[in-house]
């Protein structure tokens, strides 16, 4: 019984990239992604007690070279922060300086799990016809946690939230 429940318990405390695409728009190349994200009850309790959580979305675009290591074309990160305001009984989500208030932790999860209209490259930065490899990752930034929680990260799987690198090919 324990062995059959173990994958479900591990999956409940993780994140994975469900879908990601890079699209050319008038503003440049924009990233859109959906993340399967499960935040633990310990994280929810910590936020409600005044501990803000910081998440990092990392994006990389590389071009393969047969004669040397792959060339890094783009490397971008975007921070996300969630906190709780007990006076208004609302959660605050800050993404790149823009804040949004939501009323439930489920809404927090829904907003964190969507990446929309993130301009990662200008129009002329990628060469048409070239093959690139894009990679995306989402993780909890444990270095931003208070020191007592950082010790918990070492001993508890509940605080180790990170997706694997999701890779896909891009040809502009």
CSV table of N, CA and C in Angstrom, one decimal:
chain,number,residue,atom,x,y,z
A,1,UNK,N,0.8,-1.2,0.0
A,1,UNK,CA,0.0,0.0,0.0
A,1,UNK,C,0.9,1.3,0.0
A,2,UNK,N,1.9,1.3,0.8
A,2,UNK,CA,2.8,2.4,0.9
A,2,UNK,C,3.5,2.6,-0.5
A,3,UNK,N,3.9,1.6,-1.1
A,3,UNK,CA,4.6,1.7,-2.4
A,3,UNK,C,3.7,2.2,-3.5
A,4,UNK,N,2.4,1.9,-3.4
A,4,UNK,CA,1.5,2.4,-4.4
A,4,UNK,C,1.1,3.9,-4.2
A,5,UNK,N,1.2,4.4,-2.9
A,5,UNK,CA,0.9,5.7,-2.6
A,5,UNK,C,2.1,6.7,-2.8
A,6,UNK,N,3.3,6.1,-2.7
A,6,UNK,CA,4.5,6.9,-2.8
A,6,UNK,C,4.5,7.8,-4.0
A,7,UNK,N,4.3,7.3,-5.3
A,7,UNK,CA,4.3,8.2,-6.4
A,7,UNK,C,3.3,9.4,-6.3
A,8,UNK,N,2.2,9.1,-5.8
A,8,UNK,CA,1.2,10.2,-5.6
A,8,UNK,C,1.6,11.2,-4.6
A,9,UNK,N,2.3,10.8,-3.5
A,9,UNK,CA,2.8,11.8,-2.6
A,9,UNK,C,3.9,12.6,-3.1
A,10,UNK,N,4.8,12.0,-3.9
A,10,UNK,CA,5.9,12.8,-4.5
A,10,UNK,C,5.3,13.7,-5.6
A,11,UNK,N,4.3,13.3,-6.4
A,11,UNK,CA,3.8,14.1,-7.4
A,11,UNK,C,3.0,15.3,-6.8
A,12,UNK,N,2.4,15.2,-5.6
A,12,UNK,CA,1.7,16.2,-5.0
A,12,UNK,C,2.5,17.4,-4.6
A,13,UNK,N,3.8,17.2,-4.4
A,13,UNK,CA,4.7,18.2,-4.0
A,13,UNK,C,5.7,18.6,-5.1
A,14,UNK,N,5.2,18.7,-6.3
A,14,UNK,CA,6.2,18.9,-7.4
A,14,UNK,C,5.6,19.9,-8.4
A,15,UNK,N,6.4,20.2,-9.3
A,15,UNK,CA,6.0,21.1,-10.4
A,15,UNK,C,6.5,20.5,-11.7
A,16,UNK,N,5.8,20.6,-12.8
A,16,UNK,CA,6.3,20.2,-14.1
A,16,UNK,C,5.7,21.1,-15.2
A,17,UNK,N,6.4,21.3,-16.2
A,17,UNK,CA,6.0,22.1,-17.3
A,17,UNK,C,5.1,21.3,-18.2
A,18,UNK,N,3.8,21.7,-18.3
A,18,UNK,CA,2.8,20.9,-19.1
A,18,UNK,C,3.0,21.3,-20.6
A,19,UNK,N,3.1,22.5,-20.9
A,19,UNK,CA,3.2,23.0,-22.3
A,19,UNK,C,4.0,24.3,-22.3
A,20,UNK,N,4.8,24.5,-23.4
A,20,UNK,CA,5.5,25.7,-23.5
A,20,UNK,C,5.7,26.0,-25.0
A,21,UNK,N,5.6,27.3,-25.4
A,21,UNK,CA,5.9,27.7,-26.8
A,21,UNK,C,6.5,29.1,-26.8
A,22,UNK,N,7.2,29.3,-27.9
A,22,UNK,CA,7.9,30.6,-28.2
A,22,UNK,C,7.3,31.1,-29.5
A,23,UNK,N,6.7,32.3,-29.4
A,23,UNK,CA,5.9,32.8,-30.6
A,23,UNK,C,6.4,34.2,-30.9
A,24,UNK,N,6.5,34.5,-32.2
A,24,UNK,CA,6.9,35.8,-32.7
A,24,UNK,C,5.6,36.7,-32.7
A,25,UNK,N,5.7,37.9,-32.1
A,25,UNK,CA,4.7,38.9,-32.0
A,25,UNK,C,5.3,40.2,-32.5
A,26,UNK,N,4.4,41.2,-32.4
A,26,UNK,CA,4.9,42.6,-32.8
A,26,UNK,C,6.0,43.1,-31.7
A,27,UNK,N,5.9,42.6,-30.5
A,27,UNK,CA,6.8,43.0,-29.5
A,27,UNK,C,8.1,42.2,-29.4
A,28,UNK,N,8.2,41.1,-30.2
A,28,UNK,CA,9.3,40.2,-30.2
A,28,UNK,C,8.9,38.8,-30.0
A,29,UNK,N,9.8,38.0,-29.5
A,29,UNK,CA,9.5,36.6,-29.2
A,29,UNK,C,9.0,36.5,-27.8
A,30,UNK,N,7.8,36.0,-27.7
A,30,UNK,CA,7.1,35.9,-26.4
A,30,UNK,C,6.9,34.4,-26.0
A,31,UNK,N,7.1,34.2,-24.7
A,31,UNK,CA,7.0,32.8,-24.1
A,31,UNK,C,5.7,32.7,-23.5
A,32,UNK,N,5.0,31.5,-23.7
A,32,UNK,CA,3.8,31.2,-23.1
A,32,UNK,C,4.0,29.7,-22.6
A,33,UNK,N,3.6,29.5,-21.3
A,33,UNK,CA,3.7,28.2,-20.8
A,33,UNK,C,2.7,27.9,-19.7
A,34,UNK,N,2.4,26.6,-19.5
A,34,UNK,CA,1.5,26.2,-18.5
A,34,UNK,C,2.3,25.2,-17.6
A,35,UNK,N,2.1,25.4,-16.3
A,35,UNK,CA,2.8,24.6,-15.3
A,35,UNK,C,1.9,23.8,-14.5
A,36,UNK,N,2.1,22.5,-14.4
A,36,UNK,CA,1.4,21.7,-13.4
A,36,UNK,C,2.0,21.9,-12.1
A,37,UNK,N,1.3,22.6,-11.2
A,37,UNK,CA,1.9,23.1,-9.9
A,37,UNK,C,1.1,22.6,-8.8
A,38,UNK,N,1.7,22.0,-7.8
A,38,UNK,CA,1.0,21.6,-6.6
A,38,UNK,C,1.8,22.2,-5.4
A,39,UNK,N,1.2,23.1,-4.7
A,39,UNK,CA,1.8,23.7,-3.6
A,39,UNK,C,1.4,23.0,-2.3
A,40,UNK,N,2.2,22.8,-1.4
A,40,UNK,CA,1.9,21.9,-0.2
A,40,UNK,C,1.2,22.8,0.8
A,41,UNK,N,0.5,22.1,1.7
A,41,UNK,CA,-0.2,22.7,2.8
A,41,UNK,C,0.8,23.5,3.7
A,42,UNK,N,2.0,23.0,3.9
A,42,UNK,CA,3.0,23.6,4.7
A,42,UNK,C,3.4,25.0,4.1
A,43,UNK,N,3.5,25.1,2.7
A,43,UNK,CA,3.7,26.3,2.1
A,43,UNK,C,2.6,27.3,2.3
A,44,UNK,N,1.3,26.8,2.2
A,44,UNK,CA,0.2,27.6,2.4
A,44,UNK,C,0.1,28.2,3.8
A,45,UNK,N,0.4,27.3,4.8
A,45,UNK,CA,0.4,27.8,6.2
A,45,UNK,C,1.5,28.8,6.4
A,46,UNK,N,2.7,28.6,5.8
A,46,UNK,CA,3.8,29.6,6.0
A,46,UNK,C,3.4,30.9,5.4
A,47,UNK,N,2.8,30.9,4.3
A,47,UNK,CA,2.4,32.2,3.7
A,47,UNK,C,1.3,32.9,4.6
A,48,UNK,N,0.4,32.1,5.1
A,48,UNK,CA,-0.7,32.7,5.9
A,48,UNK,C,-0.1,33.2,7.2
A,49,UNK,N,1.0,32.7,7.6
A,49,UNK,CA,1.7,33.2,8.9
A,49,UNK,C,2.7,34.3,8.6
A,50,UNK,N,2.8,34.8,7.4
A,50,UNK,CA,3.6,36.0,7.1
A,50,UNK,C,4.9,35.7,6.4
A,51,UNK,N,5.2,34.5,6.0
A,51,UNK,CA,6.4,34.2,5.3
A,51,UNK,C,6.2,34.3,3.8
A,52,UNK,N,6.8,35.2,3.1
A,52,UNK,CA,6.6,35.3,1.6
A,52,UNK,C,7.4,34.2,0.9
A,53,UNK,N,6.8,33.7,-0.1
A,53,UNK,CA,7.5,32.6,-0.9
A,53,UNK,C,7.9,33.3,-2.3
A,54,UNK,N,9.1,32.9,-2.7
A,54,UNK,CA,9.7,33.4,-3.9
A,54,UNK,C,9.9,32.3,-4.9
A,55,UNK,N,9.5,32.5,-6.1
A,55,UNK,CA,9.6,31.5,-7.2
A,55,UNK,C,10.4,32.1,-8.3
A,56,UNK,N,11.1,31.2,-9.0
A,56,UNK,CA,11.9,31.7,-10.2
A,56,UNK,C,11.5,30.9,-11.4
A,57,UNK,N,11.3,31.6,-12.5
A,57,UNK,CA,11.1,31.0,-13.8
A,57,UNK,C,12.3,31.2,-14.6
A,58,UNK,N,13.0,30.2,-15.1
A,58,UNK,CA,14.2,30.3,-15.8
A,58,UNK,C,14.0,29.9,-17.3
A,59,UNK,N,14.5,30.7,-18.2
A,59,UNK,CA,14.4,30.4,-19.6
A,59,UNK,C,15.8,30.5,-20.3
A,60,UNK,N,16.1,29.5,-21.1
A,60,UNK,CA,17.3,29.5,-21.9
A,60,UNK,C,17.1,29.1,-23.3
A,61,UNK,N,17.8,29.7,-24.2
A,61,UNK,CA,17.7,29.4,-25.6
A,61,UNK,C,19.1,29.2,-26.1
A,62,UNK,N,19.4,28.1,-26.7
A,62,UNK,CA,20.8,27.8,-27.2
A,62,UNK,C,20.7,27.3,-28.6
A,63,UNK,N,21.9,27.5,-29.3
A,63,UNK,CA,22.0,27.1,-30.7
A,63,UNK,C,23.1,26.1,-30.7
A,64,UNK,N,22.9,24.9,-31.3
A,64,UNK,CA,23.9,23.9,-31.3
A,64,UNK,C,25.0,24.2,-32.3
A,65,UNK,N,26.2,23.8,-32.0
A,65,UNK,CA,27.3,24.0,-32.9
A,65,UNK,C,28.0,22.6,-33.0
A,66,UNK,N,28.4,22.2,-34.1
A,66,UNK,CA,29.0,20.9,-34.3
A,66,UNK,C,30.5,20.9,-33.9
A,67,UNK,N,31.1,22.1,-33.9
A,67,UNK,CA,32.6,22.2,-33.6
A,67,UNK,C,32.9,22.6,-32.2
A,68,UNK,N,31.9,23.0,-31.4
A,68,UNK,CA,32.2,23.5,-30.1
A,68,UNK,C,31.0,23.3,-29.2
A,69,UNK,N,31.0,23.8,-28.0
A,69,UNK,CA,29.8,23.7,-27.1
A,69,UNK,C,28.7,24.6,-27.7
A,70,UNK,N,27.5,24.2,-27.2
A,70,UNK,CA,26.3,25.0,-27.7
A,70,UNK,C,26.4,26.5,-27.3
A,71,UNK,N,26.0,27.3,-28.2
A,71,UNK,CA,26.0,28.8,-28.0
A,71,UNK,C,24.8,29.2,-27.2
A,72,UNK,N,25.0,29.9,-26.1
A,72,UNK,CA,23.8,30.5,-25.3
A,72,UNK,C,23.4,31.7,-26.0
A,73,UNK,N,22.2,31.7,-26.5
A,73,UNK,CA,21.6,32.9,-27.2
A,73,UNK,C,20.9,33.8,-26.2
A,74,UNK,N,20.0,33.2,-25.4
A,74,UNK,CA,19.2,34.0,-24.5
A,74,UNK,C,19.2,33.2,-23.1
A,75,UNK,N,19.3,34.0,-22.1
A,75,UNK,CA,19.2,33.4,-20.7
A,75,UNK,C,18.4,34.5,-19.9
A,76,UNK,N,17.2,34.1,-19.5
A,76,UNK,CA,16.3,35.1,-18.8
A,76,UNK,C,15.7,34.4,-17.6
A,77,UNK,N,15.5,35.2,-16.5
A,77,UNK,CA,14.8,34.7,-15.3
A,77,UNK,C,13.8,35.8,-15.0
A,78,UNK,N,12.7,35.3,-14.3
A,78,UNK,CA,11.7,36.1,-13.9
A,78,UNK,C,11.2,35.6,-12.5
A,79,UNK,N,11.2,36.6,-11.6
A,79,UNK,CA,10.8,36.2,-10.2
A,79,UNK,C,9.3,36.4,-10.0
A,80,UNK,N,8.8,35.6,-9.1
A,80,UNK,CA,7.4,35.6,-8.6
A,80,UNK,C,7.4,35.6,-7.1
A,81,UNK,N,6.6,36.4,-6.5
A,81,UNK,CA,6.5,36.4,-5.0
A,81,UNK,C,5.1,36.3,-4.6
A,82,UNK,N,4.8,35.5,-3.6
A,82,UNK,CA,3.4,35.5,-3.0
A,82,UNK,C,3.5,35.8,-1.5
A,83,UNK,N,2.6,36.6,-1.1
A,83,UNK,CA,2.5,36.9,0.3
A,83,UNK,C,1.0,37.0,0.7
A,84,UNK,N,0.8,37.2,2.0
A,84,UNK,CA,-0.6,37.2,2.5
A,84,UNK,C,-0.8,38.5,3.3
A,85,UNK,N,-1.9,39.2,3.1
A,85,UNK,CA,-2.3,40.4,3.9
A,85,UNK,C,-3.5,40.0,4.8
A,86,UNK,N,-3.2,39.8,6.1
A,86,UNK,CA,-4.3,39.4,7.0
A,86,UNK,C,-5.4,40.4,7.1
A,87,UNK,N,-5.1,41.7,7.0
A,87,UNK,CA,-6.1,42.8,7.2
A,87,UNK,C,-7.2,42.7,6.1
A,88,UNK,N,-6.8,42.4,4.9
A,88,UNK,CA,-7.8,42.3,3.8
A,88,UNK,C,-8.1,40.8,3.5
A,89,UNK,N,-7.4,39.9,4.2
A,89,UNK,CA,-7.6,38.4,3.9
A,89,UNK,C,-7.5,38.1,2.5
A,90,UNK,N,-6.4,38.6,1.9
A,90,UNK,CA,-6.1,38.4,0.5
A,90,UNK,C,-4.6,38.0,0.3
A,91,UNK,N,-4.4,37.2,-0.7
A,91,UNK,CA,-3.0,36.9,-1.1
A,91,UNK,C,-2.6,37.9,-2.2
A,92,UNK,N,-1.3,38.3,-2.1
A,92,UNK,CA,-0.7,39.2,-3.1
A,92,UNK,C,0.3,38.5,-3.9
A,93,UNK,N,0.2,38.6,-5.2
A,93,UNK,CA,1.2,37.9,-6.1
A,93,UNK,C,1.9,39.0,-6.9
A,94,UNK,N,3.2,39.1,-6.8
A,94,UNK,CA,4.0,40.1,-7.5
A,94,UNK,C,4.8,39.4,-8.6
A,95,UNK,N,4.6,39.8,-9.9
A,95,UNK,CA,5.4,39.2,-11.0
A,95,UNK,C,6.0,40.4,-11.7
A,96,UNK,N,7.3,40.5,-11.7
A,96,UNK,CA,8.1,41.5,-12.4
A,96,UNK,C,7.5,42.9,-12.0
A,97,UNK,N,7.3,43.2,-10.8
A,97,UNK,CA,6.9,44.5,-10.4
A,97,UNK,C,5.4,44.8,-10.4
A,98,UNK,N,4.7,43.9,-11.0
A,98,UNK,CA,3.2,44.1,-11.1
A,98,UNK,C,2.5,43.2,-10.1
A,99,UNK,N,1.7,43.8,-9.2
A,99,UNK,CA,1.1,43.0,-8.2
A,99,UNK,C,-0.4,42.8,-8.5
A,100,UNK,N,-0.9,41.7,-8.0
A,100,UNK,CA,-2.3,41.3,-8.1
A,100,UNK,C,-2.8,40.7,-6.8
A,101,UNK,N,-4.0,41.0,-6.4
A,101,UNK,CA,-4.5,40.5,-5.2
A,101,UNK,C,-5.5,39.4,-5.6
A,102,UNK,N,-5.5,38.3,-4.9
A,102,UNK,CA,-6.5,37.2,-5.1
A,102,UNK,C,-7.0,36.7,-3.8
A,103,UNK,N,-8.2,36.1,-3.8
A,103,UNK,CA,-8.8,35.8,-2.5
A,103,UNK,C,-8.5,34.4,-2.0
A,104,UNK,N,-8.1,33.5,-2.8
A,104,UNK,CA,-7.9,32.1,-2.3
A,104,UNK,C,-6.5,31.6,-2.8
A,105,UNK,N,-6.1,30.6,-2.0
A,105,UNK,CA,-4.8,29.9,-2.4
A,105,UNK,C,-4.9,29.2,-3.7
A,106,UNK,N,-6.1,28.7,-4.1
A,106,UNK,CA,-6.3,28.1,-5.4
A,106,UNK,C,-6.1,29.1,-6.5
A,107,UNK,N,-6.5,30.3,-6.3
A,107,UNK,CA,-6.2,31.4,-7.3
A,107,UNK,C,-4.7,31.7,-7.4
A,108,UNK,N,-4.0,31.6,-6.3
A,108,UNK,CA,-2.6,31.8,-6.3
A,108,UNK,C,-1.9,30.8,-7.1
A,109,UNK,N,-2.3,29.5,-6.9
A,109,UNK,CA,-1.8,28.4,-7.7
A,109,UNK,C,-2.1,28.6,-9.2
A,110,UNK,N,-3.3,29.0,-9.5
A,110,UNK,CA,-3.7,29.2,-10.9
A,110,UNK,C,-2.9,30.3,-11.6
A,111,UNK,N,-2.6,31.4,-10.9
A,111,UNK,CA,-1.9,32.5,-11.5
A,111,UNK,C,-0.4,32.1,-11.6
A,112,UNK,N,0.2,31.4,-10.6
A,112,UNK,CA,1.6,31.0,-10.7
A,112,UNK,C,1.8,30.0,-11.8
A,113,UNK,N,0.8,29.2,-12.1
A,113,UNK,CA,1.0,28.1,-13.1
A,113,UNK,C,0.8,28.6,-14.6
A,114,UNK,N,0.6,29.9,-14.8
A,114,UNK,CA,0.5,30.4,-16.2
A,114,UNK,C,1.5,31.4,-16.4
A,115,UNK,N,2.2,31.3,-17.5
A,115,UNK,CA,3.2,32.3,-18.0
A,115,UNK,C,2.6,32.8,-19.4
A,116,UNK,N,2.4,34.1,-19.4
A,116,UNK,CA,1.8,34.6,-20.6
A,116,UNK,C,2.5,35.9,-21.0
A,117,UNK,N,2.8,36.1,-22.3
A,117,UNK,CA,3.3,37.3,-22.9
A,117,UNK,C,4.6,37.8,-22.3
A,118,UNK,N,5.5,36.8,-22.0
A,118,UNK,CA,6.8,37.2,-21.5
A,118,UNK,C,7.8,37.3,-22.7
A,119,UNK,N,8.1,38.6,-23.0
A,119,UNK,CA,9.0,38.8,-24.1
A,119,UNK,C,10.5,38.5,-23.7
A,120,UNK,N,11.0,37.5,-24.3
A,120,UNK,CA,12.3,37.0,-24.0
A,120,UNK,C,13.4,37.4,-25.0
A,121,UNK,N,13.0,37.8,-26.2
A,121,UNK,CA,13.9,38.2,-27.3
A,121,UNK,C,13.3,39.2,-28.2
A,122,UNK,N,14.1,40.1,-28.8
A,122,UNK,CA,13.7,41.0,-29.7
A,122,UNK,C,13.5,40.3,-31.1
A,123,UNK,N,12.8,41.0,-32.0
A,123,UNK,CA,12.4,40.4,-33.3
A,123,UNK,C,13.6,39.9,-34.1
A,124,UNK,N,14.7,40.7,-34.2
A,124,UNK,CA,15.8,40.4,-35.0
A,124,UNK,C,16.9,39.6,-34.3
A,125,UNK,N,16.6,39.2,-33.1
A,125,UNK,CA,17.7,38.5,-32.3
A,125,UNK,C,17.9,37.0,-32.8
A,126,UNK,N,16.9,36.4,-33.3
A,126,UNK,CA,17.0,35.0,-33.8
A,126,UNK,C,17.0,35.0,-35.3
A,127,UNK,N,17.9,34.1,-35.9
A,127,UNK,CA,18.0,34.0,-37.3
A,127,UNK,C,17.0,33.1,-37.9
A,128,UNK,N,16.2,33.5,-38.9
A,128,UNK,CA,15.2,32.6,-39.5
A,128,UNK,C,15.9,31.4,-40.1
A,129,UNK,N,15.3,30.2,-39.9
A,129,UNK,CA,15.8,29.0,-40.5
A,129,UNK,C,16.8,28.3,-39.6
A,130,UNK,N,17.3,29.0,-38.6
A,130,UNK,CA,18.3,28.3,-37.6
A,130,UNK,C,17.5,27.4,-36.7
A,131,UNK,N,18.1,26.4,-36.1
A,131,UNK,CA,17.5,25.6,-35.1
A,131,UNK,C,18.0,25.9,-33.8
A,132,UNK,N,17.1,26.1,-32.8
A,132,UNK,CA,17.4,26.5,-31.5
A,132,UNK,C,16.8,25.5,-30.5
A,133,UNK,N,17.4,25.3,-29.3
A,133,UNK,CA,16.8,24.5,-28.3
A,133,UNK,C,16.4,25.4,-27.2
A,134,UNK,N,15.1,25.4,-26.8
A,134,UNK,CA,14.6,26.2,-25.7
A,134,UNK,C,14.5,25.3,-24.5
A,135,UNK,N,14.7,25.9,-23.3
A,135,UNK,CA,14.6,25.2,-22.0
A,135,UNK,C,13.9,26.1,-21.0
A,136,UNK,N,13.0,25.5,-20.2
A,136,UNK,CA,12.2,26.3,-19.2
A,136,UNK,C,12.2,25.5,-18.0
A,137,UNK,N,12.3,26.2,-16.8
A,137,UNK,CA,12.2,25.5,-15.5
A,137,UNK,C,11.6,26.5,-14.5
A,138,UNK,N,10.8,25.9,-13.6
A,138,UNK,CA,10.1,26.6,-12.5
A,138,UNK,C,10.5,26.1,-11.2
A,139,UNK,N,10.9,26.9,-10.2
A,139,UNK,CA,11.3,26.4,-8.9
A,139,UNK,C,11.1,27.4,-7.8
A,140,UNK,N,11.0,26.9,-6.6
A,140,UNK,CA,10.9,27.7,-5.4
A,140,UNK,C,12.3,28.1,-5.1
A,141,UNK,N,12.5,29.4,-4.8
A,141,UNK,CA,13.8,30.0,-4.5
A,141,UNK,C,14.0,29.9,-3.0
A,142,UNK,N,14.6,28.8,-2.6
A,142,UNK,CA,14.8,28.5,-1.1
A,142,UNK,C,15.8,29.5,-0.5
A,143,UNK,N,16.6,30.1,-1.2
A,143,UNK,CA,17.6,31.1,-0.6
A,143,UNK,C,16.9,32.3,-0.1
A,144,UNK,N,15.7,32.6,-0.6
A,144,UNK,CA,14.9,33.8,-0.1
A,144,UNK,C,14.1,33.5,1.2
A,145,UNK,N,14.1,32.2,1.6
A,145,UNK,CA,13.3,31.8,2.8
A,145,UNK,C,14.1,32.3,4.0
A,146,UNK,N,13.4,32.5,5.1
A,146,UNK,CA,14.1,32.8,6.4
A,146,UNK,C,14.9,31.6,6.8
A,147,UNK,N,16.0,31.9,7.6
A,147,UNK,CA,17.0,30.9,7.9
A,147,UNK,C,16.4,29.6,8.5
A,148,UNK,N,15.4,29.7,9.5
A,148,UNK,CA,14.9,28.4,10.0
A,148,UNK,C,14.2,27.5,8.9
A,149,UNK,N,13.6,28.2,7.9
A,149,UNK,CA,12.9,27.4,6.8
A,149,UNK,C,14.0,26.8,5.9
A,150,UNK,N,15.1,27.5,5.8
A,150,UNK,CA,16.2,27.0,4.9
A,150,UNK,C,16.7,25.7,5.5
A,151,UNK,N,16.8,25.6,6.8
A,151,UNK,CA,17.2,24.3,7.4
A,151,UNK,C,16.2,23.2,7.2
A,152,UNK,N,14.9,23.6,7.2
A,152,UNK,CA,13.8,22.6,6.8
A,152,UNK,C,13.9,22.1,5.4
A,153,UNK,N,14.4,22.9,4.5
A,153,UNK,CA,14.5,22.5,3.1
A,153,UNK,C,15.5,21.3,3.0
A,154,UNK,N,16.5,21.3,3.8
A,154,UNK,CA,17.5,20.2,3.7
A,154,UNK,C,16.9,18.9,4.2
A,155,UNK,N,16.0,18.9,5.2
A,155,UNK,CA,15.5,17.7,5.8
A,155,UNK,C,14.1,17.3,5.3
A,156,UNK,N,13.4,18.2,4.6
A,156,UNK,CA,12.0,17.9,4.2
A,156,UNK,C,11.8,18.0,2.7
A,157,UNK,N,11.1,17.0,2.1
A,157,UNK,CA,10.8,17.1,0.7
A,157,UNK,C,9.7,18.1,0.5
A,158,UNK,N,9.0,18.5,1.5
A,158,UNK,CA,7.8,19.4,1.3
A,158,UNK,C,8.3,20.8,0.8
A,159,UNK,N,9.5,21.2,1.0
A,159,UNK,CA,10.0,22.5,0.6
A,159,UNK,C,10.9,22.4,-0.6
A,160,UNK,N,11.0,21.2,-1.2
A,160,UNK,CA,11.9,21.1,-2.5
A,160,UNK,C,10.9,21.1,-3.7
A,161,UNK,N,10.5,22.2,-4.1
A,161,UNK,CA,9.6,22.3,-5.3
A,161,UNK,C,10.4,22.9,-6.5
A,162,UNK,N,10.6,22.0,-7.5
A,162,UNK,CA,11.3,22.4,-8.7
A,162,UNK,C,10.9,21.5,-9.8
A,163,UNK,N,10.7,22.1,-11.0
A,163,UNK,CA,10.4,21.2,-12.1
A,163,UNK,C,11.8,20.8,-12.8
A,164,UNK,N,11.7,19.8,-13.6
A,164,UNK,CA,12.9,19.5,-14.5
A,164,UNK,C,12.9,20.5,-15.6
A,165,UNK,N,14.0,20.6,-16.3
A,165,UNK,CA,14.1,21.4,-17.5
A,165,UNK,C,13.2,20.8,-18.5
A,166,UNK,N,12.3,21.6,-19.0
A,166,UNK,CA,11.4,21.3,-20.2
A,166,UNK,C,12.1,21.8,-21.4
A,167,UNK,N,12.4,20.9,-22.4
A,167,UNK,CA,13.2,21.3,-23.6
A,167,UNK,C,12.3,21.1,-24.8
A,168,UNK,N,12.4,22.0,-25.8
A,168,UNK,CA,11.8,21.8,-27.1
A,168,UNK,C,12.6,22.6,-28.1
A,169,UNK,N,12.3,22.2,-29.4
A,169,UNK,CA,13.1,22.8,-30.5
A,169,UNK,C,12.3,24.0,-31.0
A,170,UNK,N,13.0,25.0,-31.4
A,170,UNK,CA,12.4,26.2,-32.0
A,170,UNK,C,13.1,26.6,-33.3
A,171,UNK,N,12.3,26.8,-34.3
A,171,UNK,CA,12.9,27.2,-35.6
A,171,UNK,C,12.1,28.5,-36.1
A,172,UNK,N,12.7,29.6,-36.0
A,172,UNK,CA,12.0,30.9,-36.4
A,172,UNK,C,11.8,30.9,-37.9
